[in-house]
Amino acid sequence: MTELLTLADLAATLHCSVKTARRRLDDAMAADPGLHVVKTGRTLLLTPEQHHRIIQALQWRSTCANAARHGTRAAPSASGDRKST
């Protein structure tokens, strides 16, 4: 049987807190729809293969800052409807 890793192990690999590792795990699962982890109670368990897939999914993110903002718009300001005199 393979040794299972926890979210704390993922956090140690990513050099971040467990809370941030959970967010990164959610990002990786959104990027890789076939990625699923085992949850026993409140503990998340990862196989070494899943751990590797999470790291890969996080590395595949876009490096372009504008790519994340593409297609989004800021909310219109309240003064935008006023006519200038």
MMTF fields as JSON, N, C-alpha, C and O atoms, coordinates in Angstrom:
{
  "mmtfVersion": "1.0.0",
  "mmtfProducer": "UNKNOWN",
  "numBonds": 339,
  "numAtoms": 340,
  "numGroups": 85,
  "numChains": 1,
  "numModels": 1,
  "chainsPerModel": [1],
  "groupsPerChain": [85],
  "chainIdList": ["A"],
  "bondAtomList": [4, 2, 8, 6, 12, 10, 16, 14, 20, 18, 24, 22, 28, 26, 32, 30, 36, 34, 40, 38, 44, 42, 48, 46, 52, 50, 56, 54, 60, 58, 64, 62, 68, 66, 72, 70, 76, 74, 80, 78, 84, 82, 88, 86, 92, 90, 96, 94, 100, 98, 104, 102, 108, 106, 112, 110, 116, 114, 120, 118, 124, 122, 128, 126, 132, 130, 136, 134, 140, 138, 144, 142, 148, 146, 152, 150, 156, 154, 160, 158, 164, 162, 168, 166, 172, 170, 176, 174, 180, 178, 184, 182, 188, 186, 192, 190, 196, 194, 200, 198, 204, 202, 208, 206, 212, 210, 216, 214, 220, 218, 224, 222, 228, 226, 232, 230, 236, 234, 240, 238, 244, 242, 248, 246, 252, 250, 256, 254, 260, 258, 264, 262, 268, 266, 272, 270, 276, 274, 280, 278, 284, 282, 288, 286, 292, 290, 296, 294, 300, 298, 304, 302, 308, 306, 312, 310, 316, 314, 320, 318, 324, 322, 328, 326, 332, 330, 336, 334],
  "bondOrderList": [1, 1, 1, 1, 1, 1, 1, 1, 1, 1, 1, 1, 1, 1, 1, 1, 1, 1, 1, 1, 1, 1, 1, 1, 1, 1, 1, 1, 1, 1, 1, 1, 1, 1, 1, 1, 1, 1, 1, 1, 1, 1, 1, 1, 1, 1, 1, 1, 1, 1, 1, 1, 1, 1, 1, 1, 1, 1, 1, 1, 1, 1, 1, 1, 1, 1, 1, 1, 1, 1, 1, 1, 1, 1, 1, 1, 1, 1, 1, 1, 1, 1, 1, 1],
  "groupList": [{"groupName": "MET", "atomNameList": ["N", "CA", "C", "O"], "elementList": ["N", "C", "C", "O"], "formalChargeList": [0, 0, 0, 0], "bondAtomList": [1, 0, 2, 1, 3, 2], "bondOrderList": [1, 1, 2], "singleLetterCode": "M", "chemCompType": "L-PEPTIDE LINKING"}, {"groupName": "THR", "atomNameList": ["N", "CA", "C", "O"], "elementList": ["N", "C", "C", "O"], "formalChargeList": [0, 0, 0, 0], "bondAtomList": [1, 0, 2, 1, 3, 2], "bondOrderList": [1, 1, 2], "singleLetterCode": "T", "chemCompType": "L-PEPTIDE LINKING"}, {"groupName": "GLU", "atomNameList": ["N", "CA", "C", "O"], "elementList": ["N", "C", "C", "O"], "formalChargeList": [0, 0, 0, 0], "bondAtomList": [1, 0, 2, 1, 3, 2], "bondOrderList": [1, 1, 2], "singleLetterCode": "E", "chemCompType": "L-PEPTIDE LINKING"}, {"groupName": "LEU", "atomNameList": ["N", "CA", "C", "O"], "elementList": ["N", "C", "C", "O"], "formalChargeList": [0, 0, 0, 0], "bondAtomList": [1, 0, 2, 1, 3, 2], "bondOrderList": [1, 1, 2], "singleLetterCode": "L", "chemCompType": "L-PEPTIDE LINKING"}, {"groupName": "ALA", "atomNameList": ["N", "CA", "C", "O"], "elementList": ["N", "C", "C", "O"], "formalChargeList": [0, 0, 0, 0], "bondAtomList": [1, 0, 2, 1, 3, 2], "bondOrderList": [1, 1, 2], "singleLetterCode": "A", "chemCompType": "L-PEPTIDE LINKING"}, {"groupName": "ASP", "atomNameList": ["N", "CA", "C", "O"], "elementList": ["N", "C", "C", "O"], "formalChargeList": [0, 0, 0, 0], "bondAtomList": [1, 0, 2, 1, 3, 2], "bondOrderList": [1, 1, 2], "singleLetterCode": "D", "chemCompType": "L-PEPTIDE LINKING"}, {"groupName": "HIS", "atomNameList": ["N", "CA", "C", "O"], "elementList": ["N", "C", "C", "O"], "formalChargeList": [0, 0, 0, 0], "bondAtomList": [1, 0, 2, 1, 3, 2], "bondOrderList": [1, 1, 2], "singleLetterCode": "H", "chemCompType": "L-PEPTIDE LINKING"}, {"groupName": "CYS", "atomNameList": ["N", "CA", "C", "O"], "elementList": ["N", "C", "C", "O"], "formalChargeList": [0, 0, 0, 0], "bondAtomList": [1, 0, 2, 1, 3, 2], "bondOrderList": [1, 1, 2], "singleLetterCode": "C", "chemCompType": "L-PEPTIDE LINKING"}, {"groupName": "SER", "atomNameList": ["N", "CA", "C", "O"], "elementList": ["N", "C", "C", "O"], "formalChargeList": [0, 0, 0, 0], "bondAtomList": [1, 0, 2, 1, 3, 2], "bondOrderList": [1, 1, 2], "singleLetterCode": "S", "chemCompType": "L-PEPTIDE LINKING"}, {"groupName": "VAL", "atomNameList": ["N", "CA", "C", "O"], "elementList": ["N", "C", "C", "O"], "formalChargeList": [0, 0, 0, 0], "bondAtomList": [1, 0, 2, 1, 3, 2], "bondOrderList": [1, 1, 2], "singleLetterCode": "V", "chemCompType": "L-PEPTIDE LINKING"}, {"groupName": "LYS", "atomNameList": ["N", "CA", "C", "O"], "elementList": ["N", "C", "C", "O"], "formalChargeList": [0, 0, 0, 0], "bondAtomList": [1, 0, 2, 1, 3, 2], "bondOrderList": [1, 1, 2], "singleLetterCode": "K", "chemCompType": "L-PEPTIDE LINKING"}, {"groupName": "ARG", "atomNameList": ["N", "CA", "C", "O"], "elementList": ["N", "C", "C", "O"], "formalChargeList": [0, 0, 0, 0], "bondAtomList": [1, 0, 2, 1, 3, 2], "bondOrderList": [1, 1, 2], "singleLetterCode": "R", "chemCompType": "L-PEPTIDE LINKING"}, {"groupName": "PRO", "atomNameList": ["N", "CA", "C", "O"], "elementList": ["N", "C", "C", "O"], "formalChargeList": [0, 0, 0, 0], "bondAtomList": [1, 0, 2, 1, 3, 2], "bondOrderList": [1, 1, 2], "singleLetterCode": "P", "chemCompType": "L-PEPTIDE LINKING"}, {"groupName": "GLY", "atomNameList": ["N", "CA", "C", "O"], "elementList": ["N", "C", "C", "O"], "formalChargeList": [0, 0, 0, 0], "bondAtomList": [1, 0, 2, 1, 3, 2], "bondOrderList": [1, 1, 2], "singleLetterCode": "G", "chemCompType": "PEPTIDE LINKING"}, {"groupName": "GLN", "atomNameList": ["N", "CA", "C", "O"], "elementList": ["N", "C", "C", "O"], "formalChargeList": [0, 0, 0, 0], "bondAtomList": [1, 0, 2, 1, 3, 2], "bondOrderList": [1, 1, 2], "singleLetterCode": "Q", "chemCompType": "L-PEPTIDE LINKING"}, {"groupName": "ILE", "atomNameList": ["N", "CA", "C", "O"], "elementList": ["N", "C", "C", "O"], "formalChargeList": [0, 0, 0, 0], "bondAtomList": [1, 0, 2, 1, 3, 2], "bondOrderList": [1, 1, 2], "singleLetterCode": "I", "chemCompType": "L-PEPTIDE LINKING"}, {"groupName": "TRP", "atomNameList": ["N", "CA", "C", "O"], "elementList": ["N", "C", "C", "O"], "formalChargeList": [0, 0, 0, 0], "bondAtomList": [1, 0, 2, 1, 3, 2], "bondOrderList": [1, 1, 2], "singleLetterCode": "W", "chemCompType": "L-PEPTIDE LINKING"}, {"groupName": "ASN", "atomNameList": ["N", "CA", "C", "O"], "elementList": ["N", "C", "C", "O"], "formalChargeList": [0, 0, 0, 0], "bondAtomList": [1, 0, 2, 1, 3, 2], "bondOrderList": [1, 1, 2], "singleLetterCode": "N", "chemCompType": "L-PEPTIDE LINKING"}],
  "groupTypeList": [0, 1, 2, 3, 3, 1, 3, 4, 5, 3, 4, 4, 1, 3, 6, 7, 8, 9, 10, 1, 4, 11, 11, 11, 3, 5, 5, 4, 0, 4, 4, 5, 12, 13, 3, 6, 9, 9, 10, 1, 13, 11, 1, 3, 3, 3, 1, 12, 2, 14, 6, 6, 11, 15, 15, 14, 4, 3, 14, 16, 11, 8, 1, 7, 4, 17, 4, 4, 11, 6, 13, 1, 11, 4, 4, 12, 8, 4, 8, 13, 5, 11, 10, 8, 1],
  "groupIdList": [1, 2, 3, 4, 5, 6, 7, 8, 9, 10, 11, 12, 13, 14, 15, 16, 17, 18, 19, 20, 21, 22, 23, 24, 25, 26, 27, 28, 29, 30, 31, 32, 33, 34, 35, 36, 37, 38, 39, 40, 41, 42, 43, 44, 45, 46, 47, 48, 49, 50, 51, 52, 53, 54, 55, 56, 57, 58, 59, 60, 61, 62, 63, 64, 65, 66, 67, 68, 69, 70, 71, 72, 73, 74, 75, 76, 77, 78, 79, 80, 81, 82, 83, 84, 85],
  "secStructList": [7, 7, 7, 7, 3, 3, 2, 2, 2, 2, 2, 2, 2, 2, 6, 1, 7, 2, 2, 2, 2, 2, 2, 2, 2, 2, 2, 2, 2, 2, 2, 7, 6, 6, 7, 7, 7, 3, 3, 3, 6, 6, 3, 3, 3, 3, 7, 2, 2, 2, 2, 2, 2, 2, 2, 2, 2, 2, 2, 6, 1, 7, 7, 7, 2, 2, 2, 2, 2, 6, 6, 7, 7, 7, 7, 7, 7, 4, 4, 4, 4, 7, 7, 7, 7],
  "xCoordList": [0.838, 0.0, 0.887, 1.907, 0.494, 1.289, 0.998, -0.088, 1.974, 1.82, 0.96, 1.189, -0.013, -0.889, -0.351, 0.192, -0.512, -0.051, -1.245, -2.375, -0.998, -2.066, -1.939, -1.002, -2.901, -2.87, -1.665, -1.117, -1.259, -0.065, 1.187, 2.087, 1.25, 2.382, 2.391, 3.45, 1.207, 1.105, 1.527, 2.221, 1.115, 1.498, 3.01, 3.602, 3.629, 5.085, 5.775, 6.784, 5.235, 5.804, 5.66, 6.579, 4.494, 4.226, 4.785, 4.723, 5.328, 5.884, 4.823, 5.052, 3.659, 2.574, 1.816, 2.162, 0.786, -0.023, -0.977, -1.168, -1.572, -2.523, -3.757, -4.323, -4.168, -5.322, -5.067, -5.943, -3.879, -3.52, -3.389, -3.766, -2.863, -2.742, -4.119, -4.28, -5.107, -6.477, -7.005, -7.649, -6.726, -7.15, -6.428, -7.037, -5.14, -4.38, -4.888, -4.914, -5.293, -5.873, -7.164, -7.396, -8.002, -9.235, -8.931, -9.612, -7.9, -7.48, -7.032, -7.388, -6.248, -5.727, -6.857, -6.838, -7.835, -8.957, -9.826, -10.424, -9.909, -10.645, -9.892, -10.509, -8.569, -7.754, -7.662, -7.507, -7.756, -7.648, -8.909, -8.935, -9.961, -11.24, -11.162, -12.038, -10.166, -10.036, -9.388, -9.274, -8.968, -8.275, -9.281, -10.042, -9.282, -10.157, -9.329, -8.475, -9.573, -8.845, -9.816, -11.028, -9.271, -10.068, -10.221, -9.252, -11.437, -11.686, -12.201, -13.247, -11.467, -11.892, -12.129, -11.18, -13.38, -13.696, -13.31, -13.81, -12.433, -11.941, -10.581, -10.04, -10.031, -8.693, -8.754, -9.497, -7.972, -7.828, -6.585, -5.52, -6.72, -5.602, -5.28, -6.176, -3.995, -3.511, -2.535, -1.722, -2.618, -1.591, -0.414, -0.588, 0.759, 1.885, 1.591, 2.051, 0.829, 0.465, -0.43, -0.231, -1.41, -2.278, -1.483, -1.71, -0.564, 0.302, 1.062, 1.161, 1.588, 2.327, 1.4, 1.784, 0.181, -0.778, -1.183, -1.399, -1.288, -1.622, -0.508, -0.774, 0.727, 1.867, 1.885, 2.114, 1.646, 1.618, 0.49, 0.696, -0.686, -1.825, -1.555, -1.996, -0.846, -0.529, 0.555, 0.592, 1.432, 2.485, 1.946, 2.574, 0.819, 0.269, -0.529, -1.101, -0.588, -1.34, -0.706, 0.495, -1.523, -1.047, -0.09, -0.305, 0.963, 1.923, 1.575, 2.196, 0.589, 0.192, -0.791, -1.83, -0.48, -1.358, -2.668, -3.702, -2.644, -3.862, -4.801, -5.992, -4.308, -5.157, -6.231, -7.35, -5.903, -6.871, -7.958, -9.095, -7.621, -8.588, -9.369, -10.333, -8.986, -9.629, -11.102, -11.438, -11.96, -13.38, -14.107, -15.322, -13.422, -14.08, -14.15, -13.311, -15.159, -15.328, -15.533, -16.1, -15.068, -15.285, -16.723, -17.329, -17.257, -18.611, -18.634, -17.678, -19.716, -19.785, -19.885, -20.479, -19.305, -19.335, -20.694, -21.405, -21.054, -22.326, -22.351, -23.419, -21.224, -21.191, -21.087, -21.047, -21.043, -20.904, -22.136, -22.037, -23.299, -24.533, -24.789, -25.656, -24.056, -24.288, -23.745, -22.684, -24.466, -24.015, -23.197, -23.548, -22.129, -21.309, -21.943, -22.56, -21.79, -22.387, -21.428, -21.791],
  "yCoordList": [-1.179, 0.0, 1.248, 1.293, 2.252, 3.472, 4.366, 4.335, 5.146, 6.076, 7.258, 7.818, 7.632, 8.75, 10.028, 10.019, 11.117, 12.424, 13.248, 12.996, 14.228, 15.085, 16.482, 16.779, 17.318, 18.699, 19.434, 20.338, 19.053, 19.649, 19.316, 20.147, 18.115, 17.747, 18.576, 18.998, 18.81, 19.653, 21.079, 21.719, 21.578, 22.928, 23.038, 24.055, 22.003, 22.018, 22.05, 22.734, 21.315, 21.316, 22.683, 23.165, 23.305, 24.605, 25.779, 26.924, 25.497, 26.528, 27.587, 28.788, 27.104, 28.006, 27.422, 26.353, 28.124, 27.638, 26.554, 26.385, 25.825, 24.779, 25.399, 24.824, 26.568, 27.26, 27.634, 27.467, 28.135, 28.476, 27.216, 27.218, 26.15, 24.881, 24.357, 23.772, 24.559, 24.132, 24.915, 24.346, 26.221, 27.027, 26.58, 26.501, 26.287, 25.82, 24.463, 24.189, 23.613, 22.32, 22.536, 21.858, 23.461, 23.772, 24.292, 23.933, 25.144, 25.646, 24.5, 24.444, 23.586, 22.456, 21.526, 21.005, 21.315, 20.445, 21.088, 20.376, 22.41, 23.096, 22.998, 22.877, 23.049, 22.971, 21.546, 21.351, 20.558, 19.149, 18.428, 17.931, 18.354, 17.79, 16.334, 15.884, 15.594, 14.199, 14.008, 12.881, 15.08, 15.006, 15.011, 15.965, 13.944, 13.848, 13.324, 12.457, 13.84, 13.4, 12.721, 12.919, 11.926, 11.203, 12.072, 12.66, 12.15, 12.914, 11.953, 11.327, 11.839, 11.014, 11.948, 12.449, 12.179, 13.157, 14.538, 15.002, 15.191, 16.507, 16.444, 17.472, 15.255, 15.085, 14.753, 13.865, 15.467, 15.168, 14.318, 14.636, 13.244, 12.341, 12.33, 12.287, 12.368, 12.398, 11.265, 10.948, 10.656, 9.697, 10.498, 11.66, 9.908, 10.622, 11.056, 12.113, 10.248, 10.618, 11.858, 12.755, 11.917, 13.084, 14.322, 15.419, 14.13, 15.231, 15.799, 17.015, 14.92, 15.336, 16.052, 17.061, 15.529, 16.157, 17.547, 18.443, 17.732, 19.055, 20.039, 21.158, 19.631, 20.505, 20.848, 22.001, 19.864, 20.119, 21.074, 21.983, 20.879, 21.737, 23.179, 24.109, 23.37, 24.719, 25.343, 26.565, 24.545, 25.066, 25.468, 26.271, 24.943, 25.224, 26.509, 26.837, 27.243, 28.491, 29.487, 29.435, 30.394, 31.412, 32.354, 32.719, 32.743, 33.682, 35.113, 36.049, 35.293, 36.627, 37.223, 36.624, 38.376, 39.003, 39.437, 39.435, 39.807, 40.246, 39.093, 39.321, 37.878, 36.739, 36.528, 36.129, 36.789, 36.611, 37.675, 37.42, 38.857, 39.942, 40.007, 40.767, 39.243, 39.302, 38.923, 37.885, 39.762, 39.466, 39.953, 39.78, 40.546, 41.06, 42.568, 43.214, 43.115, 44.563, 45.037, 44.332, 46.227, 46.832, 47.328, 47.629, 47.413, 47.93, 49.409, 50.129, 49.873, 51.287, 52.147, 51.742, 53.318, 54.2, 54.883, 55.005, 55.318, 55.989, 57.334, 57.773, 57.989, 59.283, 59.152, 60.166, 57.962, 57.749, 58.148, 58.451, 58.151, 58.499, 60.003, 60.453, 60.772, 62.208, 62.88, 62.516, 63.836, 64.626, 65.811, 66.454, 66.091, 67.255, 68.494, 68.444, 69.6, 70.851, 71.696, 72.78],
  "zCoordList": [0.0, 0.0, 0.0, 0.688, -0.771, -0.845, 0.344, 0.923, 0.685, 1.803, 1.351, 0.279, 2.154, 1.824, 2.45, 3.555, 1.728, 2.181, 2.631, 2.212, 3.48, 3.983, 3.379, 2.638, 3.717, 3.258, 3.849, 3.218, 5.039, 5.649, 4.841, 4.724, 4.288, 3.432, 2.153, 1.688, 1.585, 0.399, 0.729, -0.061, 1.882, 2.307, 2.462, 2.1, 2.994, 3.149, 1.783, 1.611, 0.822, -0.526, -1.184, -1.847, -0.992, -1.608, -0.806, -1.253, 0.372, 1.26, 1.599, 1.459, 2.048, 2.407, 3.59, 4.093, 4.03, 5.139, 4.648, 3.444, 5.581, 5.231, 4.573, 3.643, 5.056, 4.48, 3.016, 2.167, 2.73, 1.352, 0.504, -0.668, 1.078, 0.349, -0.039, -1.11, 0.817, 0.498, -0.71, -1.592, -0.743, -1.895, -3.159, -4.226, -3.048, -4.211, -4.687, -5.887, -3.738, -4.095, -4.877, -5.878, -4.441, -5.165, -6.569, -7.53, -6.684, -8.002, -8.897, -10.074, -8.333, -9.108, -9.537, -10.652, -8.668, -9.009, -10.086, -10.892, -10.116, -11.177, -12.505, -13.564, -12.447, -13.655, -14.196, -15.401, -13.321, -13.706, -13.235, -12.109, -14.065, -13.636, -13.191, -12.452, -13.606, -13.208, -11.853, -11.373, -11.239, -9.956, -8.813, -8.651, -8.025, -6.86, -5.696, -5.881, -4.507, -3.322, -2.363, -2.444, -1.464, -0.482, 0.755, 1.236, 1.265, 2.485, 3.546, 3.371, 4.64, 5.764, 6.941, 7.544, 7.263, 8.294, 7.81, 6.785, 8.532, 8.127, 7.453, 7.047, 7.333, 6.788, 5.305, 4.887, 4.52, 3.1, 2.91, 3.438, 2.161, 1.914, 0.434, -0.409, 0.127, -1.252, -1.479, -0.61, -2.645, -3.019, -3.583, -3.95, -3.657, -4.271, -5.707, -6.139, -6.448, -7.819, -7.826, -8.645, -6.928, -6.844, -6.434, -6.945, -5.52, -5.079, -6.279, -6.441, -7.105, -8.305, -9.293, -9.884, -9.471, -10.387, -9.91, -10.726, -8.608, -8.06, -8.385, -8.823, -8.173, -8.464, -9.947, -10.309, -10.811, -12.25, -12.632, -13.437, -12.069, -12.399, -11.986, -12.662, -10.898, -10.454, -11.316, -11.46, -11.89, -12.759, -14.118, -14.808, -14.518, -15.833, -15.872, -16.911, -14.779, -14.785, -15.732, -15.995, -16.242, -17.164, -16.457, -15.301, -17.151, -16.589, -16.954, -16.45, -17.825, -18.274, -17.269, -16.994, -16.728, -15.748, -16.378, -15.711, -17.646, -18.308, -18.635, -18.842, -18.686, -19.021, -17.957, -18.279, -16.707, -15.636, -15.688, -15.289, -16.173, -16.201, -17.501, -17.596, -18.488, -19.791, -19.659, -19.089, -20.183, -20.161, -18.921, -18.826, -17.982, -16.788, -16.874, -17.502, -16.235, -16.244, -14.826, -13.991, -14.57, -13.264, -13.197, -14.226, -12.007, -11.829, -12.19, -11.902, -12.819, -13.174, -11.912, -10.912, -11.978, -10.817, -10.71, -11.708, -9.538, -9.327, -10.045, -10.472, -10.189, -10.862, -12.372, -13.068, -12.887, -14.315, -15.106, -16.295, -14.46, -15.152, -15.205, -15.952, -14.433, -14.378, -15.624, -16.13, -16.099, -17.268, -16.784, -15.795, -17.468, -17.105, -17.694, -18.758, -17.002, -17.471, -18.243, -18.7]
}
